[in-house]
Tab-separated table of C-alpha atoms and ligand atoms in Angstrom:
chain	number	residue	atom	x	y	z
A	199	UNK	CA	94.829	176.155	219.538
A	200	UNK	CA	96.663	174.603	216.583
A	201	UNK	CA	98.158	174.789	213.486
A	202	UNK	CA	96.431	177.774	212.462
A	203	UNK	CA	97.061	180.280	215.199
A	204	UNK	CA	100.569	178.800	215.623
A	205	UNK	CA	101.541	179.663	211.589
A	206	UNK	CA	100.053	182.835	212.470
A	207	UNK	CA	102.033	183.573	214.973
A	208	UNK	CA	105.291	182.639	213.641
A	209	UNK	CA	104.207	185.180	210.388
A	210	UNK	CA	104.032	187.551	213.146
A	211	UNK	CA	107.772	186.770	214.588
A	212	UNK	CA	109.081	186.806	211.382
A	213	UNK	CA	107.425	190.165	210.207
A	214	UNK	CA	108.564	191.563	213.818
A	215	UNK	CA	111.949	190.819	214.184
A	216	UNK	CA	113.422	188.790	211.079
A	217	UNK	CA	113.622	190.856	207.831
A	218	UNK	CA	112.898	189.423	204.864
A	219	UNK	CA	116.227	187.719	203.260
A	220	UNK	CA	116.499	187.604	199.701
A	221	UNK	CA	119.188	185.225	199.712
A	222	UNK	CA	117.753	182.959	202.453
A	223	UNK	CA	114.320	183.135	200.410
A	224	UNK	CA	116.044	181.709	197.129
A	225	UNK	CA	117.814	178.730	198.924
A	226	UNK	CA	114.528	177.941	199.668
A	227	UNK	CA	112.797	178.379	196.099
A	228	UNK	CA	115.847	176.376	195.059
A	229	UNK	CA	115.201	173.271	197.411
A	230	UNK	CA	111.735	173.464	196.662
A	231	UNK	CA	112.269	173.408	192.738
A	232	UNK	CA	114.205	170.807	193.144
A	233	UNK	CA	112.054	168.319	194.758
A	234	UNK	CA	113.848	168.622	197.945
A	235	UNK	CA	111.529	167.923	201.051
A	236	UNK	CA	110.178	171.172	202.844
A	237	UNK	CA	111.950	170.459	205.838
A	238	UNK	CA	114.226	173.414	206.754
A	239	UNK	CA	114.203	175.082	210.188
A	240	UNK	CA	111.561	178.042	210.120
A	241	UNK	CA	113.302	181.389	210.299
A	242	UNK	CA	112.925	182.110	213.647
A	243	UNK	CA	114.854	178.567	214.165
A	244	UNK	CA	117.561	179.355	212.098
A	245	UNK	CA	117.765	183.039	213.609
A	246	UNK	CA	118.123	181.343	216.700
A	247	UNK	CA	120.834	179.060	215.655
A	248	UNK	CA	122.443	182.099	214.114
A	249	UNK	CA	122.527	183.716	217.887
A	250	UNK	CA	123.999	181.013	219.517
A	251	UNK	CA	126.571	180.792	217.125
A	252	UNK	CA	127.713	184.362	218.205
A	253	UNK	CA	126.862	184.219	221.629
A	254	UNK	CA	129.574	181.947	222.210
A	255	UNK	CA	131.512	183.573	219.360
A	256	UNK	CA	131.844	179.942	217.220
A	257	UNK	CA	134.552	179.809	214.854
A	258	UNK	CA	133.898	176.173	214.053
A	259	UNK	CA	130.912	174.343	213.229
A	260	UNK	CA	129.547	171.207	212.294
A	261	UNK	CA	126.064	170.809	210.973
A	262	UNK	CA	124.544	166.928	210.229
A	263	UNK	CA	122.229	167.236	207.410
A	264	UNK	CA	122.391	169.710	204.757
A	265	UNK	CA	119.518	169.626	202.786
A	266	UNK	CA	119.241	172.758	200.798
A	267	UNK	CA	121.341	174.621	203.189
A	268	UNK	CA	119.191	176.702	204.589
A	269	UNK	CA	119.903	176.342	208.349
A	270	UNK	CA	123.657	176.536	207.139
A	271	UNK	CA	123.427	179.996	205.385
A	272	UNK	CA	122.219	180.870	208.716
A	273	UNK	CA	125.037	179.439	210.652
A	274	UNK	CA	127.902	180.266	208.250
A	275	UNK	CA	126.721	184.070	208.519
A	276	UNK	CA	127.501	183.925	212.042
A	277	UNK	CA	130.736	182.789	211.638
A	278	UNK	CA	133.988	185.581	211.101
A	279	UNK	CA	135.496	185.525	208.158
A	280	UNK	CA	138.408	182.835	209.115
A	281	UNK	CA	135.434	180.807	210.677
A	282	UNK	CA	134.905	177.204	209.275
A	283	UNK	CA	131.477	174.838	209.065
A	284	UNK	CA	131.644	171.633	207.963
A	285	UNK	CA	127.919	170.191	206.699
A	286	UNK	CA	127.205	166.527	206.064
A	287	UNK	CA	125.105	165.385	203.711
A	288	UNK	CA	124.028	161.652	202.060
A	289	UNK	CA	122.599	162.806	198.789
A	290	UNK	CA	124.928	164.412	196.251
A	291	UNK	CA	121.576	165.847	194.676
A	292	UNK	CA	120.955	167.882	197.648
A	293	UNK	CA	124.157	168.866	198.819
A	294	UNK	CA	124.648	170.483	194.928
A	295	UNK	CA	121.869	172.582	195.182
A	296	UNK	CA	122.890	173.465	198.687
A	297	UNK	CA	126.165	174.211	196.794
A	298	UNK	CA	124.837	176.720	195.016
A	299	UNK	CA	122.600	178.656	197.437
A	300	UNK	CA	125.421	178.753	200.350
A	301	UNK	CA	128.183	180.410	196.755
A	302	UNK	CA	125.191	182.766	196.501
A	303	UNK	CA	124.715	183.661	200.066
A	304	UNK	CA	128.644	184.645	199.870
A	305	UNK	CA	129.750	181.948	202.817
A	306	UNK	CA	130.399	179.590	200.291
A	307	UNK	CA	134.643	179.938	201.789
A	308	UNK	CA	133.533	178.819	204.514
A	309	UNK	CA	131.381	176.358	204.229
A	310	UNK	CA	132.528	172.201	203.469
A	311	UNK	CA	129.877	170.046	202.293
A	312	UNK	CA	130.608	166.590	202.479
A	313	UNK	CA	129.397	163.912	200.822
A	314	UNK	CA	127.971	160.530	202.054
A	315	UNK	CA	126.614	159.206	205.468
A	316	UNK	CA	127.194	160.995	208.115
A	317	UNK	CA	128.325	158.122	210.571
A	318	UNK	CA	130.839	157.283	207.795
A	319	UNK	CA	132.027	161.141	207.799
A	320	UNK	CA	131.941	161.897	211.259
A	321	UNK	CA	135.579	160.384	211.888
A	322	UNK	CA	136.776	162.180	209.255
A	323	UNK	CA	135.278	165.804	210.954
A	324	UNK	CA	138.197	167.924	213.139
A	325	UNK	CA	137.879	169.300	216.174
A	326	UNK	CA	137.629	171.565	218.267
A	327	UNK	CA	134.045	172.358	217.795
A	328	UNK	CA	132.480	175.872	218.856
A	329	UNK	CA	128.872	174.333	217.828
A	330	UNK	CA	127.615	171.034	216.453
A	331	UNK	CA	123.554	171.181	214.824
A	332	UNK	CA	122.235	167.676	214.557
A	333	UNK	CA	119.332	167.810	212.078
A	334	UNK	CA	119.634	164.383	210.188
A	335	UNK	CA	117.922	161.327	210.577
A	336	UNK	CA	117.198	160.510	214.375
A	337	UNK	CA	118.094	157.101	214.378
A	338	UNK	CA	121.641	157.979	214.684
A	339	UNK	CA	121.433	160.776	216.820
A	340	UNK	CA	122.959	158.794	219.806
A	341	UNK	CA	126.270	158.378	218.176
A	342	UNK	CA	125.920	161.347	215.862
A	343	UNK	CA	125.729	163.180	219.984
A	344	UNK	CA	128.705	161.187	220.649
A	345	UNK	CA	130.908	162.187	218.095
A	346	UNK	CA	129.940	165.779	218.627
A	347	UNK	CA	130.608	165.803	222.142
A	348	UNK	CA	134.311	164.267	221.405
A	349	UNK	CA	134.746	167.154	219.456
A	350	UNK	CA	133.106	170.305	221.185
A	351	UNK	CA	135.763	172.062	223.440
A	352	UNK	CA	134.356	172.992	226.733
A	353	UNK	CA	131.758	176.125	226.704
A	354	UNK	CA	130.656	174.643	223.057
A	355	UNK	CA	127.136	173.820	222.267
A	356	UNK	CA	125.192	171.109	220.646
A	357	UNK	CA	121.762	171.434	219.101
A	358	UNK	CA	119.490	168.785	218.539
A	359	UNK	CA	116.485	169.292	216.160
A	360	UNK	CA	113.634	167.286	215.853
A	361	UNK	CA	113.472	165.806	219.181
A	362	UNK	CA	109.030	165.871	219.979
A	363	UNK	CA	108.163	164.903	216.625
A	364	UNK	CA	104.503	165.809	217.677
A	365	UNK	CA	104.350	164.291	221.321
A	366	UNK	CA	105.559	160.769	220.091
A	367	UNK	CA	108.661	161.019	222.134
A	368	UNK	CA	106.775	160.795	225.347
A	369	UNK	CA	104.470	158.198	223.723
A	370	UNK	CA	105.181	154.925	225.416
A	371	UNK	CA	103.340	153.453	222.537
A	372	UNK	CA	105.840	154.447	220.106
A	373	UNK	CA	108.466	152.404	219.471
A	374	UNK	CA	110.174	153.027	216.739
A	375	UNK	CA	113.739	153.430	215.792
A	376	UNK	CA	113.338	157.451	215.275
A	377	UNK	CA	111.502	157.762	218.598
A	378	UNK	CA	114.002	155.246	220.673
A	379	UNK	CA	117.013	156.934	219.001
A	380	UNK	CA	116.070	160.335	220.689
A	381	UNK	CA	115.168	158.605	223.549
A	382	UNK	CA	118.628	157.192	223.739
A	383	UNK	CA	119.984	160.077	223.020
A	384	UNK	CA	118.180	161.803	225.591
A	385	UNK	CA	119.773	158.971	227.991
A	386	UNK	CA	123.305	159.875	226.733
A	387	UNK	CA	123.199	162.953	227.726
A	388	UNK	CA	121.454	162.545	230.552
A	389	UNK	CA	124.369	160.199	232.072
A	390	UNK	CA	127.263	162.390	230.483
A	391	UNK	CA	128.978	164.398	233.376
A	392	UNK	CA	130.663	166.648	230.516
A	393	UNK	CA	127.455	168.090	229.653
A	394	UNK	CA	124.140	170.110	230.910
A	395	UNK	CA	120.806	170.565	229.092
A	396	UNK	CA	117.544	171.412	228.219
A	397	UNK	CA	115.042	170.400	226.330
A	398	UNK	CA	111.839	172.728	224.529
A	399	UNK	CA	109.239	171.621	222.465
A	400	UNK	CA	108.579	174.024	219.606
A	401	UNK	CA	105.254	175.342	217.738
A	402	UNK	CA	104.921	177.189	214.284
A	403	UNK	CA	104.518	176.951	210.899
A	404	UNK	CA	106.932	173.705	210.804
A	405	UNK	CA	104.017	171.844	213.189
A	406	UNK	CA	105.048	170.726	216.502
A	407	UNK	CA	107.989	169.330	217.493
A	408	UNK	CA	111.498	170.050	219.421
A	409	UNK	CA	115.046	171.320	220.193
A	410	UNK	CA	117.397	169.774	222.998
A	411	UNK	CA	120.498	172.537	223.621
A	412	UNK	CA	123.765	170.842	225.059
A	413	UNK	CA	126.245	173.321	226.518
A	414	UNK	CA	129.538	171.056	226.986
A	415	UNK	CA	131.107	172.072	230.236
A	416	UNK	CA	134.253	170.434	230.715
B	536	SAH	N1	119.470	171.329	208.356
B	536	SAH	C1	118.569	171.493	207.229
B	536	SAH	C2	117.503	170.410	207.183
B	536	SAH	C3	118.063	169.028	207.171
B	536	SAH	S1	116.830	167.831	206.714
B	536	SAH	C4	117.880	172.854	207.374
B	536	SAH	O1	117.306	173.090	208.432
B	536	SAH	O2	117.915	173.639	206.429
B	536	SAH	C5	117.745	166.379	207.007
B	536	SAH	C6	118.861	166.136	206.011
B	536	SAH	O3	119.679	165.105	206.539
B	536	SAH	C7	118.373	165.653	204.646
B	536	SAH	O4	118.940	166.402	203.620
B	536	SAH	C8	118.846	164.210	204.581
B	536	SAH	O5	119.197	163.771	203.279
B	536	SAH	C9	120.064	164.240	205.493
B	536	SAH	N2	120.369	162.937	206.080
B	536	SAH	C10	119.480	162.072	206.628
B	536	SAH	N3	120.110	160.969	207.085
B	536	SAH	C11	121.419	161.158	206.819
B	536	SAH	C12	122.587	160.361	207.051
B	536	SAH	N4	122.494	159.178	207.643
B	536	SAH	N5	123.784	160.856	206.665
B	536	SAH	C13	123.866	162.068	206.073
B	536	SAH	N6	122.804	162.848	205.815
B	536	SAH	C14	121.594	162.411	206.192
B	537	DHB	C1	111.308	166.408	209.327
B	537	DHB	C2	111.559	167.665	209.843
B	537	DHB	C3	112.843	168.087	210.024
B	537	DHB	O1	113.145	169.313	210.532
B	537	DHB	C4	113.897	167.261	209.699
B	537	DHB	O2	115.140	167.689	209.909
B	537	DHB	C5	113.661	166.006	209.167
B	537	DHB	C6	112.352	165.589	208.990
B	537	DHB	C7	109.913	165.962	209.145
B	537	DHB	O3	109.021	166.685	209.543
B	537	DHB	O4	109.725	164.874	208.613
B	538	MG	MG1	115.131	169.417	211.305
């Protein structure tokens, strides 16, 4: 049970209950012709960022790590039209093209891409938060968590991608600085009495990894 039956399957979500996107599609030839890394949440991912978004009816949004701005077409279209996302992104070759696909998804009002690294930015980024979607490097992620929670009002959300990278989180074997940044992270959050969460570990056509989902509660 691997790889194959799991890209299967997500085929099978998307043909059931995501229709095809033109716009979405192009961001996605765009990254691709650009050289850009095929690293964008699957559609199903970004469908379910999308929901969240509007189940807590976020006006505000922060996403960490851009890339082609695929996961932020998907956001942004959840937002009204007054709504506001700010995106961070460290290279000005990426966040261009993502430029250009978020203008041709017609969010491109209300969507801010800034430029450089994000632990640089964050201090720069306004609250109150409705959502915050970490997606960067995972190093950070303990203060990139941080900063989000100091700006999330209560009954916002954070989402944490990334966060199984193919069992090696629970690999005490792995040491690295991605794997002990989640972990951290993880600790954070733990030991935070302003937040509750969950943790799932995620199959499909992306491979196997994870999301953590932080509602803020006070
Ligand atoms: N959210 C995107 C995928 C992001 S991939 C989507 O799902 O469509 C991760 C992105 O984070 C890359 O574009 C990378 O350049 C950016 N990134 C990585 N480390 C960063 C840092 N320290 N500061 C800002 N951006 C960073
Ligand atoms: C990778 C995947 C991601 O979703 C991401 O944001 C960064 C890196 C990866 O598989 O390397
Ligand atoms: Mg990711």
């Amino acid at each position: 049970m691997t790889q194959e039956i799991w890209s299967k399957v997500d085929e099978y979500i998307f043909d059931a209950l995501i229709p095809a996107d033109r716009t979405l599609d192009e961001a996605l030839l765009a990254s691709d012709e650009a050289g850009m890394p095929p690293i964008a949440v699957a559609p199903n991912q970004g469908k379910l960022l999308h929901l969240l978004a509007k189940m807590i009816g976020a006006r505000s949004i922060l996403e960490i790590g851009t890339l082609g701005g695929y996961s932020t077409i998907w956001l942004a279209r959840a937002l009204p039209p007054e709504g506001r996302l700010v995106t961070l992104e460290y290279y000005p070759k990426f966040a261009e093209v993502a430029r250009k696909s978020i203008d041709a998804a017609g969010v491109g009002e209300r969507v801010d891409i800034r430029i450089g690294e994000a632990l640089d930015l964050l201090p720069g980024v306004e609250g109150p938060l409705d959502l915050t979607f970490i997606d960067a490097d995972r190093v950070n992620n303990p203060a990139y968590f941080e900063a989000a929670l100091k700006l999330t009002r209560p009954g916002g959300v954070i989402v944490i991608d990334n966060v199984v990278r193919a069992g090696a989180v629970a690999d005490p074997a792995n040491t690295s600085d991605e794997i002990e940044g989640l972990r951290r992270m993880h600790e954070l959050i733990a030991a935070e009495p302003r937040v509750d969460a969950t943790a799932l570990q995620t199959v499909g056509k992306k491979g196997y990894d994870g999301l953590t989902i932080v509602l803020v509660t006070s």
